[in-house]
Amino acid sequence: MEYAEQLCLVYWTVDPDIDLQPICEQLAAEMPQHNFNGWLTKLKSYEPLFNAISMRAVLEHKRRTDGLVTEGASAKRAAKRSRPGGTTSTLEPASMQTASSKTSSQKALPPWAEDLVWPKPPPRSQADERSPNKFAYTDDELSFAEEWARTTWILEPNISRKAMSSKLGKLIPWHTGSSWRTSIVSPPSIRKYHGDFLALKKEAIKEREARIAGTFPTHRDP
């Protein structure tokens, strides 16, 4: 199990969105005393443990990603200062171009959505930890999730529940993506918490259509 824990930590640090299938496939190949289904069942039986590992991996992934962007920006500033005559170049390392393009794509909004404002995630200090690495959803977290989901659906009406849950898991990482999907974003028949996300999605798509058509009032309208 210790190896399985370390393998999950490595996989999820590299890609927090990855599911258990490739992990269990590798475990079955390297430790064939359990087949794929056996490893999958075993890992799921330790769900609290692997939820905690997932949380650690997401935080480490974010730390490494933020560090890469910061280091890239510092290197670019240093390169500009070292050029004679204050000349600058438009060339950037490929890794930095990737980070810059990701940041730009996240912030750029189409003209019909320029007045939209992304909600700010609530701080960890308000989290309701019932037991080690077990958190209940707070009203602030649910309100944020609803507002964030509405904005997301206005911009991306076809986004999958899995993608939404994964993003929520990165914004509020003490709840895993799996927890968000099961408790909040899933169909009402199995969702545990209040708020009709299906109705919210319909409202968001209706607002999107009105914005694109130019019939939705904004703060700039007279």
Short mmCIF file of C-alpha atoms in Angstrom, two decimals:
data_model
loop_
_atom_site.label_atom_id
_atom_site.label_comp_id
_atom_site.label_asym_id
_atom_site.label_seq_id
_atom_site.Cartn_x
_atom_site.Cartn_y
_atom_site.Cartn_z
CA MET A 1 0.00 0.00 0.00
CA GLU A 2 2.87 2.37 0.70
CA TYR A 3 3.98 2.10 -2.94
CA ALA A 4 0.40 2.67 -4.12
CA GLU A 5 0.20 5.80 -1.98
CA GLN A 6 3.46 7.16 -3.42
CA LEU A 7 2.39 6.32 -6.97
CA CYS A 8 -0.91 8.18 -6.53
CA LEU A 9 0.92 11.17 -5.09
CA VAL A 10 3.26 11.29 -8.10
CA TYR A 11 0.46 10.88 -10.66
CA TRP A 12 -1.79 13.51 -9.07
CA THR A 13 1.05 15.99 -8.55
CA VAL A 14 1.73 15.86 -12.29
CA ASP A 15 -1.96 15.85 -13.29
CA PRO A 16 -4.60 16.39 -10.56
CA ASP A 17 -7.39 15.46 -13.01
CA ILE A 18 -6.18 11.92 -13.69
CA ASP A 19 -8.45 9.10 -12.52
CA LEU A 20 -7.58 5.76 -10.92
CA GLN A 21 -7.52 3.73 -14.15
CA PRO A 22 -3.90 4.36 -15.27
CA ILE A 23 -2.71 4.14 -11.66
CA CYS A 24 -4.34 0.74 -11.15
CA GLU A 25 -3.05 -0.46 -14.54
CA GLN A 26 0.51 0.35 -13.49
CA LEU A 27 0.02 -1.24 -10.07
CA ALA A 28 -1.33 -4.42 -11.68
CA ALA A 29 1.64 -4.54 -14.07
CA GLU A 30 4.26 -4.02 -11.36
CA MET A 31 2.56 -5.93 -8.52
CA PRO A 32 0.52 -8.68 -10.26
CA GLN A 33 -0.58 -10.33 -7.02
CA HIS A 34 -3.65 -8.12 -7.55
CA ASN A 35 -5.24 -7.59 -10.96
CA PHE A 36 -6.62 -4.25 -12.18
CA ASN A 37 -10.03 -4.73 -10.55
CA GLY A 38 -8.40 -5.88 -7.34
CA TRP A 39 -6.28 -2.73 -7.09
CA LEU A 40 -9.24 -0.53 -7.99
CA THR A 41 -11.36 -2.09 -5.24
CA LYS A 42 -8.51 -1.86 -2.75
CA LEU A 43 -7.83 1.82 -3.42
CA LYS A 44 -11.52 2.70 -3.24
CA SER A 45 -11.79 0.94 0.13
CA TYR A 46 -9.25 3.45 1.47
CA GLU A 47 -11.11 6.48 0.11
CA PRO A 48 -10.39 8.87 3.05
CA LEU A 49 -6.66 8.12 2.81
CA PHE A 50 -6.48 8.68 -0.94
CA ASN A 51 -8.66 11.80 -0.71
CA ALA A 52 -6.03 13.20 1.65
CA ILE A 53 -3.26 12.21 -0.78
CA SER A 54 -5.18 13.86 -3.62
CA MET A 55 -5.43 17.08 -1.60
CA ARG A 56 -1.68 17.05 -0.91
CA ALA A 57 -0.97 16.44 -4.59
CA VAL A 58 -3.21 19.31 -5.74
CA LEU A 59 -1.49 21.72 -3.36
CA GLU A 60 1.95 20.52 -4.50
CA HIS A 61 0.89 20.81 -8.16
CA LYS A 62 -0.27 24.38 -7.56
CA ARG A 63 2.94 25.24 -5.68
CA ARG A 64 5.11 23.89 -8.49
CA THR A 65 3.05 25.54 -11.22
CA ASP A 66 3.06 28.91 -9.47
CA GLY A 67 6.81 28.59 -8.89
CA LEU A 68 7.43 27.84 -12.57
CA VAL A 69 5.52 30.95 -13.66
CA THR A 70 7.34 33.12 -11.09
CA GLU A 71 10.76 31.79 -12.10
CA GLY A 72 9.96 32.29 -15.77
CA ALA A 73 8.88 35.90 -15.19
CA SER A 74 12.04 36.63 -13.16
CA ALA A 75 14.25 35.15 -15.87
CA LYS A 76 12.54 37.27 -18.50
CA ARG A 77 13.06 40.48 -16.50
CA ALA A 78 16.72 39.60 -15.93
CA ALA A 79 17.24 38.96 -19.64
CA LYS A 80 15.74 42.34 -20.51
CA ARG A 81 18.05 44.12 -18.05
CA SER A 82 21.13 42.38 -19.48
CA ARG A 83 20.59 43.50 -23.08
CA PRO A 84 22.70 46.49 -24.18
CA GLY A 85 20.89 49.68 -25.06
CA GLY A 86 17.69 48.56 -23.35
CA THR A 87 16.53 46.62 -26.39
CA THR A 88 14.03 43.84 -25.87
CA SER A 89 13.24 40.67 -27.72
CA THR A 90 9.86 39.13 -28.43
CA LEU A 91 11.26 35.61 -28.08
CA GLU A 92 10.50 33.63 -24.93
CA PRO A 93 11.36 30.12 -23.80
CA ALA A 94 8.72 27.60 -24.84
CA SER A 95 7.83 26.79 -21.23
CA MET A 96 7.20 30.44 -20.46
CA GLN A 97 5.09 30.91 -23.59
CA THR A 98 2.91 28.06 -22.37
CA ALA A 99 2.45 29.59 -18.92
CA SER A 100 1.74 33.04 -20.38
CA SER A 101 -0.76 31.72 -22.90
CA LYS A 102 -2.60 29.79 -20.20
CA THR A 103 -2.86 32.88 -18.00
CA SER A 104 -4.10 35.00 -20.90
CA SER A 105 -6.69 32.45 -21.97
CA GLN A 106 -8.08 32.27 -18.44
CA LYS A 107 -8.41 36.04 -18.10
CA ALA A 108 -9.59 36.91 -21.61
CA LEU A 109 -13.35 37.27 -21.98
CA PRO A 110 -15.40 37.72 -25.16
CA PRO A 111 -16.84 41.23 -25.74
CA TRP A 112 -20.34 40.16 -24.70
CA ALA A 113 -19.02 38.93 -21.34
CA GLU A 114 -16.52 41.65 -20.43
CA ASP A 115 -18.53 42.74 -17.38
CA LEU A 116 -18.54 39.27 -15.83
CA VAL A 117 -16.50 38.98 -12.63
CA TRP A 118 -15.23 35.65 -11.33
CA PRO A 119 -16.17 35.10 -7.68
CA LYS A 120 -13.35 34.82 -5.16
CA PRO A 121 -13.00 31.45 -3.38
CA PRO A 122 -13.61 31.60 0.38
CA PRO A 123 -10.49 31.31 2.55
CA ARG A 124 -9.41 28.07 4.16
CA SER A 125 -9.93 29.70 7.56
CA GLN A 126 -13.71 29.30 7.19
CA ALA A 127 -13.51 25.58 6.36
CA ASP A 128 -15.53 23.22 8.56
CA GLU A 129 -13.18 20.34 9.40
CA ARG A 130 -15.17 17.64 11.20
CA SER A 131 -12.25 15.17 11.48
CA PRO A 132 -8.72 14.99 10.02
CA ASN A 133 -9.03 15.69 6.27
CA LYS A 134 -12.83 15.45 6.42
CA PHE A 135 -14.66 18.69 5.68
CA ALA A 136 -18.33 19.64 5.58
CA TYR A 137 -19.46 22.17 2.98
CA THR A 138 -20.02 25.65 4.40
CA ASP A 139 -22.58 28.19 3.20
CA ASP A 140 -19.76 30.38 1.85
CA GLU A 141 -18.37 27.46 -0.17
CA LEU A 142 -21.77 26.55 -1.58
CA SER A 143 -22.54 30.17 -2.48
CA PHE A 144 -19.17 30.45 -4.21
CA ALA A 145 -19.74 27.19 -6.10
CA GLU A 146 -23.13 28.35 -7.37
CA GLU A 147 -21.82 31.74 -8.53
CA TRP A 148 -18.73 30.17 -10.07
CA ALA A 149 -20.82 27.52 -11.85
CA ARG A 150 -23.19 30.17 -13.23
CA THR A 151 -20.28 32.19 -14.64
CA THR A 152 -18.64 29.07 -16.04
CA TRP A 153 -21.81 27.95 -17.82
CA ILE A 154 -22.27 31.40 -19.35
CA LEU A 155 -18.82 31.06 -20.91
CA GLU A 156 -18.69 27.28 -21.42
CA PRO A 157 -22.21 25.82 -21.65
CA ASN A 158 -20.95 22.40 -22.75
CA ILE A 159 -18.36 21.89 -20.01
CA SER A 160 -18.56 18.42 -18.45
CA ARG A 161 -19.43 17.77 -14.81
CA LYS A 162 -16.05 16.09 -14.39
CA ALA A 163 -14.19 19.16 -15.65
CA MET A 164 -16.23 21.47 -13.44
CA SER A 165 -15.66 19.31 -10.38
CA SER A 166 -11.94 19.15 -11.07
CA LYS A 167 -11.73 22.94 -11.33
CA LEU A 168 -13.69 23.40 -8.11
CA GLY A 169 -11.29 20.95 -6.46
CA LYS A 170 -8.41 23.22 -7.43
CA LEU A 171 -10.15 26.40 -6.29
CA ILE A 172 -11.18 24.92 -2.92
CA PRO A 173 -8.72 22.02 -2.56
CA TRP A 174 -9.80 20.80 0.88
CA HIS A 175 -12.77 19.29 -0.99
CA THR A 176 -11.57 16.92 -3.71
CA GLY A 177 -12.86 16.95 -7.26
CA SER A 178 -14.63 13.66 -6.57
CA SER A 179 -16.37 15.17 -3.56
CA TRP A 180 -17.51 18.19 -5.57
CA ARG A 181 -18.86 15.94 -8.29
CA THR A 182 -20.75 13.62 -5.94
CA SER A 183 -22.09 16.27 -3.60
CA ILE A 184 -22.66 19.37 -5.69
CA VAL A 185 -22.43 19.07 -9.46
CA SER A 186 -24.11 15.69 -10.01
CA PRO A 187 -27.79 15.32 -10.98
CA PRO A 188 -30.29 16.26 -8.24
CA SER A 189 -31.27 12.63 -7.67
CA ILE A 190 -27.94 11.84 -6.00
CA ARG A 191 -26.75 15.29 -4.93
CA LYS A 192 -26.52 15.69 -1.16
CA TYR A 193 -26.65 19.46 -0.81
CA HIS A 194 -29.09 22.26 -1.54
CA GLY A 195 -29.23 24.28 -4.72
CA ASP A 196 -30.67 23.13 -8.03
CA PHE A 197 -27.67 23.18 -10.35
CA LEU A 198 -29.77 22.01 -13.30
CA ALA A 199 -32.01 25.09 -13.02
CA LEU A 200 -28.94 27.26 -12.50
CA LYS A 201 -27.41 25.91 -15.71
CA LYS A 202 -30.58 26.68 -17.68
CA GLU A 203 -30.57 30.25 -16.35
CA ALA A 204 -26.89 30.66 -17.23
CA ILE A 205 -27.37 29.41 -20.79
CA LYS A 206 -30.38 31.71 -21.21
CA GLU A 207 -28.25 34.64 -20.04
CA ARG A 208 -25.47 33.61 -22.43
CA GLU A 209 -27.87 33.64 -25.38
CA ALA A 210 -29.19 37.08 -24.37
CA ARG A 211 -25.68 38.46 -24.01
CA ILE A 212 -24.62 37.21 -27.43
CA ALA A 213 -27.81 38.63 -28.96
CA GLY A 214 -27.16 41.97 -27.24
CA THR A 215 -30.44 41.94 -25.32
CA PHE A 216 -29.01 41.35 -21.85
CA PRO A 217 -28.76 44.56 -19.76
CA THR A 218 -25.29 45.34 -18.38
CA HIS A 219 -23.97 48.09 -16.12
CA ARG A 220 -22.93 50.01 -19.24
CA ASP A 221 -26.43 50.12 -20.66
CA PRO A 222 -28.32 53.42 -20.21
#
